[in-house]
């Protein structure tokens, strides 16, 4: 279960998240396919900011692990889109905290808890690469899956 500290941090970072700058949006669009970008813009401001933070952390972690040279763009796409399935839950920050604490008791809470599978389905329908889809589904090859999980542990 999520720690109280993690949930408190989630509330603060979501409430204070700044919209991506023009430069940051351009950086994101240079990584994502057009159809993936159409999904990305459906993220809330906080989710867009979180996705970019995860990508940046992933790039640093991959470099430290000496695998940065072999990072395919499909893996970097997964870093940006790892939470894309959450758009189907349509939950705000407080409701997400409640869903985390209470579990999948309602349809929307269930959608939130199933975000990996839902995200993979959205990306597959959008024509994403199999590597991206697998990593978003919580599958895929190591070391990428583990490095992405570390990058997401913010």
C-alpha positions as CSV (number, residue, x, y, z in Angstrom):
1,X,0.0,0.0,0.0
2,X,1.1,3.5,-0.7
3,X,2.8,5.3,2.2
4,X,1.3,8.4,3.8
5,X,4.4,10.3,2.8
6,X,3.9,9.3,-0.9
7,X,0.2,10.3,-0.8
8,X,1.0,13.6,0.8
9,X,3.7,14.3,-1.7
10,X,1.3,13.4,-4.5
11,X,-1.2,15.9,-3.2
12,X,1.4,18.7,-3.0
13,X,3.0,18.1,-6.4
14,X,-0.3,17.8,-8.1
15,X,-1.6,21.0,-6.6
16,X,1.6,22.9,-7.5
17,X,2.3,21.4,-10.9
18,X,3.1,24.0,-13.6
19,X,2.0,23.5,-17.2
20,X,4.7,22.4,-19.6
21,X,6.5,25.2,-21.3
22,X,6.6,25.5,-25.1
23,X,10.1,24.0,-25.0
24,X,9.1,21.1,-22.8
25,X,6.1,20.4,-25.1
26,X,8.4,20.3,-28.1
27,X,10.8,18.0,-26.2
28,X,7.9,15.6,-25.5
29,X,6.6,15.8,-29.1
30,X,10.1,14.9,-30.4
31,X,9.9,11.6,-28.5
32,X,6.3,10.6,-29.0
33,X,4.5,9.4,-32.2
34,X,1.7,11.7,-33.4
35,X,-1.0,9.4,-32.1
36,X,0.8,9.1,-28.8
37,X,1.0,12.9,-28.5
38,X,-2.8,13.0,-29.0
39,X,-3.1,10.8,-25.9
40,X,-0.5,12.7,-23.9
41,X,-2.3,16.0,-24.2
42,X,-5.3,14.3,-22.5
43,X,-3.2,14.1,-19.3
44,X,-3.9,16.6,-16.6
45,X,-1.2,19.3,-16.1
46,X,0.0,17.3,-13.1
47,X,0.2,14.1,-15.1
48,X,2.1,15.8,-17.9
49,X,4.6,17.2,-15.5
50,X,5.0,13.9,-13.7
51,X,5.5,12.1,-17.1
52,X,8.3,14.6,-18.0
53,X,9.9,14.2,-14.6
54,X,9.9,10.4,-15.0
55,X,11.5,10.7,-18.5
56,X,14.2,12.9,-17.1
57,X,14.8,10.7,-14.2
58,X,14.9,7.6,-16.5
59,X,17.5,9.3,-18.7
60,X,19.7,10.0,-15.7
61,X,19.3,6.5,-14.2
62,X,20.0,4.9,-17.6
63,X,23.1,6.9,-18.0
64,X,24.3,5.9,-14.4
65,X,23.6,2.3,-15.3
66,X,25.8,2.7,-18.4
67,X,22.9,1.7,-20.7
68,X,22.1,5.2,-22.0
69,X,23.7,4.5,-25.4
70,X,21.3,1.5,-25.9
71,X,18.1,3.2,-24.9
72,X,15.6,3.0,-27.8
73,X,13.1,5.8,-28.3
74,X,10.4,3.2,-27.7
75,X,11.6,2.9,-24.1
76,X,11.7,6.6,-23.6
77,X,8.1,6.8,-24.9
78,X,7.1,4.3,-22.2
79,X,8.6,6.6,-19.6
80,X,6.4,9.4,-20.8
81,X,3.3,7.3,-21.2
82,X,3.5,4.8,-18.3
83,X,0.4,6.3,-16.7
84,X,-1.7,7.0,-19.8
85,X,-4.3,4.5,-18.8
86,X,-5.3,6.8,-15.9
87,X,-7.0,9.1,-18.4
88,X,-9.8,6.5,-18.6
89,X,-10.5,6.8,-14.9
90,X,-11.2,10.6,-15.0
91,X,-10.2,11.0,-11.4
92,X,-8.7,14.1,-9.8
93,X,-5.9,14.1,-7.3
94,X,-8.1,13.6,-4.2
95,X,-10.1,10.9,-5.8
96,X,-6.8,9.1,-6.8
97,X,-5.7,9.2,-3.2
98,X,-9.0,7.7,-2.2
99,X,-8.8,5.1,-4.9
100,X,-5.3,4.2,-3.6
101,X,-6.5,3.9,-0.1
102,X,-9.9,2.2,-0.7
103,X,-9.0,0.0,-3.7
104,X,-11.1,-0.8,-6.8
105,X,-14.5,-0.4,-5.2
106,X,-16.2,1.6,-8.0
107,X,-15.9,1.5,-11.8
108,X,-13.7,4.6,-11.9
109,X,-11.5,3.4,-9.0
110,X,-11.2,0.1,-10.8
111,X,-10.2,1.8,-14.0
112,X,-7.5,3.7,-12.0
113,X,-6.2,0.4,-10.6
114,X,-6.2,-1.1,-14.1
115,X,-4.3,1.8,-15.7
116,X,-1.4,-0.4,-16.9
117,X,-3.6,-2.7,-18.9
118,X,-5.8,0.1,-20.1
119,X,-2.8,2.2,-21.1
120,X,-1.3,-0.7,-23.1
121,X,-4.7,-1.1,-24.9
122,X,-4.8,2.6,-25.7
123,X,-1.3,2.6,-27.0
124,X,-1.8,-0.5,-29.1
125,X,-4.9,1.1,-30.7
126,X,-2.8,4.2,-31.4
127,X,-0.2,2.1,-33.2
128,X,2.6,2.3,-30.6
129,X,5.6,0.0,-30.9
130,X,5.3,-3.4,-29.1
131,X,8.2,-2.4,-26.7
132,X,6.4,0.7,-25.6
133,X,3.1,-1.2,-25.1
134,X,4.7,-4.0,-23.1
135,X,6.5,-1.6,-20.8
136,X,3.4,0.4,-20.2
137,X,1.6,-2.9,-19.4
138,X,4.2,-3.5,-16.7
139,X,5.9,-6.2,-18.8
140,X,8.8,-6.0,-21.2
141,X,12.5,-6.7,-20.9
142,X,15.0,-5.9,-18.3
143,X,16.8,-3.7,-17.6
144,X,14.2,-1.3,-19.0
145,X,11.3,-2.4,-16.8
146,X,13.3,-2.0,-13.6
147,X,14.8,1.3,-14.7
148,X,11.4,2.7,-15.5
149,X,10.1,1.6,-12.1
150,X,12.9,3.3,-10.4
151,X,12.3,6.5,-12.4
152,X,8.6,6.4,-11.5
153,X,9.4,6.1,-7.8
154,X,9.1,9.9,-7.2
